[in-house]
Tab-separated table of C-alpha atoms in Angstrom:
chain	number	residue	atom	x	y	z
A	1	MET	CA	-51.487	-37.854	16.369
A	2	TRP	CA	-48.812	-40.509	16.533
A	3	GLN	CA	-47.516	-39.520	13.110
A	4	LYS	CA	-47.069	-35.937	14.273
A	5	LEU	CA	-45.306	-37.071	17.445
A	6	PHE	CA	-43.037	-39.363	15.406
A	7	LEU	CA	-42.162	-36.613	12.970
A	8	GLN	CA	-41.363	-34.211	15.833
A	9	SER	CA	-39.114	-36.887	17.481
A	10	LEU	CA	-37.367	-37.492	14.194
A	11	LEU	CA	-36.709	-33.768	13.685
A	12	LEU	CA	-35.531	-33.382	17.300
A	13	SER	CA	-33.110	-36.309	17.046
A	14	ALA	CA	-31.688	-34.960	13.752
A	15	ALA	CA	-31.141	-31.551	15.328
A	16	LEU	CA	-29.480	-33.121	18.424
A	17	SER	CA	-27.225	-35.297	16.322
A	18	SER	CA	-25.818	-32.289	14.521
A	19	VAL	CA	-25.262	-30.492	17.789
A	20	MET	CA	-23.793	-33.527	19.375
A	21	ALA	CA	-21.366	-34.317	16.578
A	22	ILE	CA	-17.862	-35.368	17.437
A	23	ASN	CA	-15.010	-32.771	17.141
A	24	CYS	CA	-11.879	-33.925	15.351
A	25	TYR	CA	-8.662	-32.433	14.095
A	26	VAL	CA	-8.998	-31.888	10.365
A	27	CYS	CA	-5.827	-31.277	8.397
A	28	ASP	CA	-3.655	-32.578	5.569
A	29	ALA	CA	0.150	-32.612	5.497
A	30	SER	CA	0.143	-31.972	1.752
A	31	ASP	CA	-1.578	-28.590	2.252
A	32	THR	CA	0.951	-26.178	0.723
A	33	ASN	CA	-0.441	-23.204	2.728
A	34	ASN	CA	0.336	-24.916	6.089
A	35	PRO	CA	2.835	-27.678	5.267
A	36	PHE	CA	4.014	-28.223	8.859
A	37	GLN	CA	0.690	-27.906	10.648
A	38	CYS	CA	-0.322	-31.568	10.212
A	39	GLY	CA	2.744	-33.661	10.931
A	40	GLU	CA	2.582	-37.002	12.590
A	41	TRP	CA	3.031	-35.394	15.970
A	42	PHE	CA	1.940	-31.989	17.262
A	43	GLU	CA	4.786	-30.400	19.187
A	44	ARG	CA	4.113	-30.851	22.875
A	45	PHE	CA	4.995	-27.359	23.991
A	46	ASP	CA	3.677	-25.504	20.927
A	47	ASP	CA	0.383	-23.819	21.104
A	48	PRO	CA	-0.945	-24.930	17.629
A	49	ASP	CA	-3.497	-22.787	15.895
A	50	LEU	CA	-5.111	-26.026	14.744
A	51	GLN	CA	-8.068	-26.912	16.947
A	52	PRO	CA	-10.645	-29.728	16.717
A	53	GLN	CA	-13.523	-28.922	14.388
A	54	ASN	CA	-17.174	-29.908	14.658
A	55	CYS	CA	-17.833	-32.830	12.299
A	56	SER	CA	-21.542	-32.061	11.672
A	57	ASN	CA	-20.721	-31.566	7.965
A	58	VAL	CA	-19.935	-35.326	7.717
A	59	HIS	CA	-23.079	-37.452	7.765
A	60	ASP	CA	-23.300	-39.534	10.936
A	61	ALA	CA	-19.669	-38.784	11.930
A	62	LYS	CA	-18.761	-40.823	15.066
A	63	PHE	CA	-15.029	-41.275	14.556
A	64	CYS	CA	-11.846	-39.254	14.237
A	65	ILE	CA	-9.167	-40.686	11.944
A	66	LYS	CA	-5.463	-40.147	11.873
A	67	HIS	CA	-3.716	-41.539	8.763
A	68	VAL	CA	0.075	-41.432	8.807
A	69	GLY	CA	1.983	-42.299	5.664
A	70	ARG	CA	3.401	-41.058	2.379
A	71	PHE	CA	1.213	-38.528	0.527
A	72	GLU	CA	2.055	-36.720	-2.736
A	73	GLY	CA	5.808	-37.282	-2.378
A	74	GLY	CA	6.111	-36.432	1.297
A	75	ILE	CA	5.666	-38.208	4.607
A	76	GLY	CA	3.064	-36.808	6.909
A	77	ALA	CA	-0.446	-37.177	8.240
A	78	LYS	CA	-4.072	-36.621	7.353
A	79	ARG	CA	-6.688	-36.072	10.049
A	80	PHE	CA	-10.386	-36.155	9.378
A	81	CYS	CA	-13.926	-36.991	10.514
A	82	SER	CA	-15.509	-40.330	9.579
A	83	SER	CA	-18.810	-42.157	9.888
A	84	LYS	CA	-16.967	-45.502	9.745
A	85	ASP	CA	-14.501	-47.134	12.100
A	86	LEU	CA	-11.440	-47.766	9.913
A	87	GLY	CA	-9.741	-49.739	12.699
A	88	ASN	CA	-6.189	-49.372	14.016
A	89	TYR	CA	-3.364	-50.959	12.003
A	90	CYS	CA	-0.116	-50.313	10.223
A	91	ASP	CA	1.107	-51.769	6.967
A	92	TYR	CA	4.086	-51.350	4.627
A	93	VAL	CA	3.148	-49.895	1.232
A	94	ARG	CA	5.220	-49.507	-1.927
A	95	ASN	CA	3.749	-47.174	-4.521
A	96	LYS	CA	4.607	-47.481	-8.182
A	97	GLY	CA	8.061	-46.133	-8.870
A	98	ASP	CA	9.126	-46.327	-5.171
A	99	ARG	CA	12.416	-48.068	-4.306
A	100	MET	CA	11.409	-48.824	-0.804
A	101	ASP	CA	8.409	-49.684	1.353
A	102	TYR	CA	6.805	-46.902	3.501
A	103	ARG	CA	5.016	-47.508	6.753
A	104	SER	CA	1.401	-46.364	6.655
A	105	CYS	CA	-0.817	-46.387	9.739
A	106	ILE	CA	-4.529	-45.739	10.442
A	107	TYR	CA	-5.744	-44.733	13.933
A	108	THR	CA	-9.454	-44.573	14.701
A	109	CYS	CA	-10.916	-43.110	17.887
A	110	ASN	CA	-14.257	-41.809	19.058
A	111	THR	CA	-13.832	-38.974	21.526
A	112	ASP	CA	-13.436	-35.238	20.877
A	113	GLY	CA	-9.979	-34.272	19.635
A	114	CYS	CA	-8.635	-37.774	19.970
A	115	ASN	CA	-6.829	-37.782	16.612
A	116	GLY	CA	-4.216	-35.348	17.788
A	117	ALA	CA	-0.657	-36.323	18.442
A	118	SER	CA	-0.340	-39.843	19.685
A	119	SER	CA	-2.629	-42.810	20.012
A	120	LEU	CA	-0.625	-43.863	23.114
A	121	HIS	CA	-1.239	-42.232	26.437
A	122	LEU	CA	1.301	-41.991	29.215
A	123	THR	CA	-0.393	-44.746	31.189
A	124	GLN	CA	-0.164	-47.095	28.261
A	125	LEU	CA	3.553	-46.445	28.046
A	126	LEU	CA	4.245	-46.751	31.759
A	127	LEU	CA	2.090	-49.794	32.518
A	128	PRO	CA	4.506	-52.387	30.979
A	129	SER	CA	7.426	-50.801	32.887
A	130	VAL	CA	5.545	-50.970	36.192
A	131	VAL	CA	4.476	-54.593	35.574
A	132	GLY	CA	8.113	-55.502	34.705
A	133	VAL	CA	9.494	-53.914	37.907
A	134	VAL	CA	6.854	-55.672	40.053
A	135	ALA	CA	7.652	-59.007	38.348
A	136	VAL	CA	11.408	-58.578	38.983
A	137	LEU	CA	10.825	-57.647	42.643
A	138	ALA	CA	8.564	-60.725	43.105
A	139	VAL	CA	11.199	-63.068	41.631
A	140	MET	CA	13.898	-61.504	43.815
A	141	ARG	CA	11.727	-61.935	46.893
A	142	LEU	CA	11.040	-65.582	46.006
A	143	LYS	CA	14.752	-66.230	45.667
A	144	ILE	CA	15.434	-64.733	49.101
A	145	LEU	CA	12.780	-66.906	50.624
A	146	TRP	CA	14.155	-70.104	49.157
């Protein structure tokens, strides 16, 4: 009885995990059929035909990855599904035969469609500015009170 219940639970969880898989953008800048579809940024006002895809074909996919760098002679991006968190970092890389270093970055996220254009959101960009303005105003007020 318990074995049957365990087996049914296992099958149900496997079915749900494939239905509940994360959706990520999947593209490669070195794709000769669509060379401009997978740049580092998606144009803000374009209506791209590229849409997030279900990652159920990648075992235990929980993360979306955006890798920006130099691929096959060109600079661009690769976006894909992953079962591993590859972290968030940038590094400078020089391939054999290169005369200069190229910046290569990995961005990992875990929500549907999160590996689109930018890893920075508007609030992340505005927050330092707002904090700076508040700090300047506070200093100015203290000077007036002294």
